[in-house]
Short mmCIF file of C-alpha atoms in Angstrom, two decimals:
data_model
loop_
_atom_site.label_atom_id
_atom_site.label_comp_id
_atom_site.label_asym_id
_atom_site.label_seq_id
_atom_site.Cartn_x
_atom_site.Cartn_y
_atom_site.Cartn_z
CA UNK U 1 0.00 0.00 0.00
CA UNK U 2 1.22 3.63 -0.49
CA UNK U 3 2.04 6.07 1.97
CA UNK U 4 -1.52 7.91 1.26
CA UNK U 5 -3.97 5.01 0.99
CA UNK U 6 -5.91 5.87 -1.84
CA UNK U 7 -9.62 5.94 -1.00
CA UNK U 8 -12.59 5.92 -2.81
CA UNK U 9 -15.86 7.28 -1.56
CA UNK U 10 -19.21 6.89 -2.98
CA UNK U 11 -22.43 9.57 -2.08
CA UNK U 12 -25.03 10.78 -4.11
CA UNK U 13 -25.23 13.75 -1.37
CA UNK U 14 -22.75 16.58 -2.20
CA UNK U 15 -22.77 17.88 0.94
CA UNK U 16 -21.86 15.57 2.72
CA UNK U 17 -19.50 14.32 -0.39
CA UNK U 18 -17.20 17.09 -0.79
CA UNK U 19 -16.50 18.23 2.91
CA UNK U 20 -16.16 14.97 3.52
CA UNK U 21 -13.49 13.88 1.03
CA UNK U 22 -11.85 17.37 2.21
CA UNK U 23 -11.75 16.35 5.75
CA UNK U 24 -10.06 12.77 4.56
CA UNK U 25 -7.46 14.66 2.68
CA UNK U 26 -6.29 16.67 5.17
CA UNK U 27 -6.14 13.07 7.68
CA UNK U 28 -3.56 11.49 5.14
CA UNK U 29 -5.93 9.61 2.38
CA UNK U 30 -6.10 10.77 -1.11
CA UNK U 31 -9.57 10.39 -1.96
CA UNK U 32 -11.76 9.97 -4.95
CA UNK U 33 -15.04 11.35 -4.77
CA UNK U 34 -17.92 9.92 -7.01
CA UNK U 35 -22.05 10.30 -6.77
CA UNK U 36 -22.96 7.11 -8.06
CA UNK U 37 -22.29 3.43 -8.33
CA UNK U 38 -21.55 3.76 -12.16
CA UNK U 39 -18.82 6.15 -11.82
CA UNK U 40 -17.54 4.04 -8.90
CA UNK U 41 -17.39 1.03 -10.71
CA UNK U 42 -15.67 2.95 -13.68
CA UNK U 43 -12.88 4.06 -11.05
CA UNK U 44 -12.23 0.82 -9.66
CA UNK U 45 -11.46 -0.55 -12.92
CA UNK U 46 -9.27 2.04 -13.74
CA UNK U 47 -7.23 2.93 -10.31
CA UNK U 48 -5.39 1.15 -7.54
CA UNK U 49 -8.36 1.58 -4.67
CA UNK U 50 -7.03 0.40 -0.60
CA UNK U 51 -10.85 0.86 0.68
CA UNK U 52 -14.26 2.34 -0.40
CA UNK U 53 -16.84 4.05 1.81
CA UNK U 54 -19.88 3.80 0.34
CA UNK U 55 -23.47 5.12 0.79
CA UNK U 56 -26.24 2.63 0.76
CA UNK U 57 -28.84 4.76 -0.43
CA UNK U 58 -28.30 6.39 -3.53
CA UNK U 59 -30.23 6.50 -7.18
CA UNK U 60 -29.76 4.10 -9.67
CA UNK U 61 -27.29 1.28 -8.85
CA UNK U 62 -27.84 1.35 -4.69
CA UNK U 63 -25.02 0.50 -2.66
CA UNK U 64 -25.78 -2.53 -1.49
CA UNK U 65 -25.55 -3.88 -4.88
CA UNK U 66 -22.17 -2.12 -5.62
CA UNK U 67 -20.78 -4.09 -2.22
CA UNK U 68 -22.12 -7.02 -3.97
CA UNK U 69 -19.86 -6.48 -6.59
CA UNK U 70 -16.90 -5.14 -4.80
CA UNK U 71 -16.76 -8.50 -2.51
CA UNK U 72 -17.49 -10.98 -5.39
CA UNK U 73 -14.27 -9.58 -7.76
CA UNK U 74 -11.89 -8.28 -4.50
CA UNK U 75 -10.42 -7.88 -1.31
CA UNK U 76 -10.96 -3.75 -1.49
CA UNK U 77 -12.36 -3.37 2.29
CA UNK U 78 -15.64 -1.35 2.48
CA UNK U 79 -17.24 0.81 5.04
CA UNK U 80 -20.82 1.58 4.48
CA UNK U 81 -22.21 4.81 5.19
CA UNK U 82 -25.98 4.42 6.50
CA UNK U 83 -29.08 5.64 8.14
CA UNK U 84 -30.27 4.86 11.81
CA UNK U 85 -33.73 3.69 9.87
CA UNK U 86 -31.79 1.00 7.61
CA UNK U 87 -30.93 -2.07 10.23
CA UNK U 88 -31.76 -4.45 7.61
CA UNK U 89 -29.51 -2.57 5.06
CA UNK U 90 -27.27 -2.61 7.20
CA UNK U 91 -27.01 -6.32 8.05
CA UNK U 92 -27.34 -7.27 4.46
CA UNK U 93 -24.59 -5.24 4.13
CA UNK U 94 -22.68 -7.20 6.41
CA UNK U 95 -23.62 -10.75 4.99
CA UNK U 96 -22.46 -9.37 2.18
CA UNK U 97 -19.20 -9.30 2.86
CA UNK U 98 -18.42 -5.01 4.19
CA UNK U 99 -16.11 -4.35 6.53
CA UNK U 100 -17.96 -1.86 8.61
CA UNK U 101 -20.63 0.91 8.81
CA UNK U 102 -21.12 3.94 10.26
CA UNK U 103 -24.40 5.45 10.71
CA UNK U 104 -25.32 8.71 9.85
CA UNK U 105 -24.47 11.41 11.13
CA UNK U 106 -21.21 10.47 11.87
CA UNK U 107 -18.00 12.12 13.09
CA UNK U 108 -15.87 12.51 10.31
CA UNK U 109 -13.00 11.67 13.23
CA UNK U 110 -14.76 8.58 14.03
CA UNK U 111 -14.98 7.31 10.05
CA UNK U 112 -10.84 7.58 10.19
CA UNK U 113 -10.58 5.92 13.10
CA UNK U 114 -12.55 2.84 11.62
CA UNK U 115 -10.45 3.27 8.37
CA UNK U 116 -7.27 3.15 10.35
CA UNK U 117 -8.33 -0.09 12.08
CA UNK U 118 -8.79 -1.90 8.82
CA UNK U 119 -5.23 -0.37 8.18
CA UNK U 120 -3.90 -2.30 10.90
CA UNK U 121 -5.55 -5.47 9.84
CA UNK U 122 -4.18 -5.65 6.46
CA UNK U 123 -0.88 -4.28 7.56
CA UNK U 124 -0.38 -7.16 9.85
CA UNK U 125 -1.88 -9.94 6.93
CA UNK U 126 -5.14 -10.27 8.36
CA UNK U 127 -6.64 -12.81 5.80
CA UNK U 128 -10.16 -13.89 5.18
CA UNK U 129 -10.70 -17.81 5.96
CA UNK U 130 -9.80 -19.95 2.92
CA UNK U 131 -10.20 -23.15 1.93
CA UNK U 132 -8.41 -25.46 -0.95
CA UNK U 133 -9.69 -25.14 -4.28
CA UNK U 134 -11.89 -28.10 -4.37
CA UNK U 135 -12.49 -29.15 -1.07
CA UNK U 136 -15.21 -30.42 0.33
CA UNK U 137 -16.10 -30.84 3.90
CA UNK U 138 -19.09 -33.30 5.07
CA UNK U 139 -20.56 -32.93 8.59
CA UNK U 140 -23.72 -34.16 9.64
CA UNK U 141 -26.11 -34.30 6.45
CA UNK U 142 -24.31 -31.72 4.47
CA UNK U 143 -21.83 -31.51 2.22
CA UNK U 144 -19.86 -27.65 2.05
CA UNK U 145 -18.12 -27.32 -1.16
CA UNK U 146 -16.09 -24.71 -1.52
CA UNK U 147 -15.51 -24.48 -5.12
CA UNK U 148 -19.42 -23.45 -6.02
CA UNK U 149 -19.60 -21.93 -2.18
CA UNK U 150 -22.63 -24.07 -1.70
CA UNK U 151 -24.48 -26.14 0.92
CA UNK U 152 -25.87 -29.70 -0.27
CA UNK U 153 -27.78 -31.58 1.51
CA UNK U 154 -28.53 -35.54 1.83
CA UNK U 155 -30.96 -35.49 -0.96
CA UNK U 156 -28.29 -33.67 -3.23
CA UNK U 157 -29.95 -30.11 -3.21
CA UNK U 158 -27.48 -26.87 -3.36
CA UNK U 159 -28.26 -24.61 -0.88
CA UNK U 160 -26.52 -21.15 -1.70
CA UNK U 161 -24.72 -19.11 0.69
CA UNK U 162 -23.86 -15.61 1.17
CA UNK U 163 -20.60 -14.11 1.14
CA UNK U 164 -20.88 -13.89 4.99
CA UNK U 165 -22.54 -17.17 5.66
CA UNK U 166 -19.90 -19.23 3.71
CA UNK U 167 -16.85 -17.63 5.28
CA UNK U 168 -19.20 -18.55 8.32
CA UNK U 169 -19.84 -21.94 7.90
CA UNK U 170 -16.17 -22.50 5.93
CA UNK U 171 -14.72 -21.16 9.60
CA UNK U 172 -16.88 -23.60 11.16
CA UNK U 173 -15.88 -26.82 9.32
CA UNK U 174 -12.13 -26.04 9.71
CA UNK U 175 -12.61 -26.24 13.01
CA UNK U 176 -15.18 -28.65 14.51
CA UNK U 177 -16.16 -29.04 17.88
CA UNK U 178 -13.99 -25.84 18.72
CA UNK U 179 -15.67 -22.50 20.56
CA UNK U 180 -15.41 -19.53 18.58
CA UNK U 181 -15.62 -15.94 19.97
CA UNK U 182 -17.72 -13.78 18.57
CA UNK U 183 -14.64 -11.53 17.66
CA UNK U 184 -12.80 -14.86 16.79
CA UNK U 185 -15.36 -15.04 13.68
CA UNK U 186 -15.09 -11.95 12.99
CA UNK U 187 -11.64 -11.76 12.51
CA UNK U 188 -11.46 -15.52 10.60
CA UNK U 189 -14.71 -14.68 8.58
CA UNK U 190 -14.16 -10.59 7.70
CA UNK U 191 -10.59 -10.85 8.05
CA UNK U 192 -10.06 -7.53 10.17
CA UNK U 193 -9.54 -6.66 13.64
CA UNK U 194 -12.65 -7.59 15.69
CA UNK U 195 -14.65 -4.54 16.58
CA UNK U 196 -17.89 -3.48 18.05
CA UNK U 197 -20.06 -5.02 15.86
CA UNK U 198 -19.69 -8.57 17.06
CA UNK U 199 -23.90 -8.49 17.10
CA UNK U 200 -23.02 -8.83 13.41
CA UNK U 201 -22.10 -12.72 13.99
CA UNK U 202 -25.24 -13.52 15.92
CA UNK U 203 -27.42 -11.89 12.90
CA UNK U 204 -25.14 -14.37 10.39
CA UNK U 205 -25.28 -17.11 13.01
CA UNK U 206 -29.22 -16.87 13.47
CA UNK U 207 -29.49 -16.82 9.43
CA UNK U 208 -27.31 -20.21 9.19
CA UNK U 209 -29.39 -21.79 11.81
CA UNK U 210 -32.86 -21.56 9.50
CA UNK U 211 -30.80 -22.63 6.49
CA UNK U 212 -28.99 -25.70 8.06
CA UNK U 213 -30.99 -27.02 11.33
CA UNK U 214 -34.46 -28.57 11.33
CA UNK U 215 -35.75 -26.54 14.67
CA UNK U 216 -33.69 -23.26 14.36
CA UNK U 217 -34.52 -22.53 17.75
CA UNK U 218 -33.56 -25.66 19.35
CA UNK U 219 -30.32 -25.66 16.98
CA UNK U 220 -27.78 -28.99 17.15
CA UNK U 221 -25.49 -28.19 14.85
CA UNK U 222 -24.03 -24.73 15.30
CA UNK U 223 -24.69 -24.23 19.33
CA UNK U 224 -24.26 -21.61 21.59
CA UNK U 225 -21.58 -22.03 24.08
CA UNK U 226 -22.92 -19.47 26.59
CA UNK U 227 -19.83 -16.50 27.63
CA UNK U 228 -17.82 -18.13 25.03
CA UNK U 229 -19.31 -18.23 21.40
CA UNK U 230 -20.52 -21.06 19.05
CA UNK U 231 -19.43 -24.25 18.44
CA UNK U 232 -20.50 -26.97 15.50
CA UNK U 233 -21.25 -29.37 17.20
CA UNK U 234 -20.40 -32.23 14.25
CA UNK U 235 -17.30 -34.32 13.56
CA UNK U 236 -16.41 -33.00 9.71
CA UNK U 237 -14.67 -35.24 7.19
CA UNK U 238 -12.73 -33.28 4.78
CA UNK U 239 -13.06 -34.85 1.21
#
């Protein structure tokens, strides 16, 4: 990475935009300000981008499908910018494979702060959970294989997975029977420093549990291990 981590930050609101991308050049970022997913898009292709911040609700192309994009052909981190009144946004957001949020109105000093943290991570090789090309892992009834990132079950049907629910469950099958932290799973599954959005993992947890186990409420498979995390609760043959 350069000495000015090159930013890029997504708004359709110019007022909030411009000071904004002001206040982040004067903090050590060069930035590159856009008002729509299109130009965004246009940018990443065509510059060397170390993290986008990008507002969820904009016209045309929103940015929820942008992340979408952003997490299915990188490793740029993203921050999403959002509104109190868009929890769901928000965890979609998440699932989807962002980095962060920050809910507006936000301190411009607190946005840096969760830039520099992300920083750290990939400074120090902080590395999303991977798996061999190929591999499968069976546990239970399932089969997780990792080369279509799907979920089959005994009678042979795919179940597709999220961005966030496969690095989930992927984190899970490498290591059976183990309790995770919440900010263990964080860190294998979003590969960043664990933060204070750990309530992100019992969203993604709670999501896996009505996709996997027959009484998502009285789970078997992915348990929780009370004060210490969650557990699968399986022995897992790797195939």
């Amino acid at each position: 990475m350069s000495e000015r981590p090159h930013l890029l930050l997504v708004d359709d609101e110019r007022s909030i935009r411009e000071p904004l991308a002001q206040y982040l050049g004067r903090n050590g970022f060069r930035v590159t300000a856009v008002e729509n997913a299109s130009e965004a898009r246009m940018r990443l292709n065509a510059n060397a981008i170390d993290l986008v911040i990008l507002d969820i609700m904009m016209p045309g192309e929103d940015g929820l499908s942008l992340c979408r994009h952003i997490r299915e052909t990188s490793e740029i981190p993203v921050i999403l910018l959002t509104a109190k009144s868009e929890e769901t946004d928000r965890i979609v957001g998440l699932e989807m494979g962002a980095d962060d949020y920050v809910l507006k109105p936000f301190s411009p000093r607190e946005l840096v702060a969760r830039i520099k943290v992300i920083f750290r991570r990939v400074a120090t090789g902080g590395q999303r959970v991977t798996a061999p090309d190929g591999a499968t892992y069976a546990f239970a009834n399932w089969l997780l294989k990792t080369q279509e990132r799907t979920l089959v079950d005994g009678e042979g049907v795919a179940l597709p997975l999220s961005t966030a629910e496969y690095n989930l469950m992927l984190a899970f099958a490498t290591r059976p029977n183990q309790v995770l932290s919440r900010d263990q799973l964080l860190d294998i599954t979003q590969g960043r420093e664990a933060n204070a959005f750990d309530r992100a993992i019992d969203n993604q947890i709670s999501r896996l549990r009505k996709k996997i186990e027959p009484d998502p409420k009285n789970p078997t498979l992915i348990k929780t291990v009370w004060g210490g995390g969650y557990t699968l609760s399986a022995d897992v043959r790797k195939l």
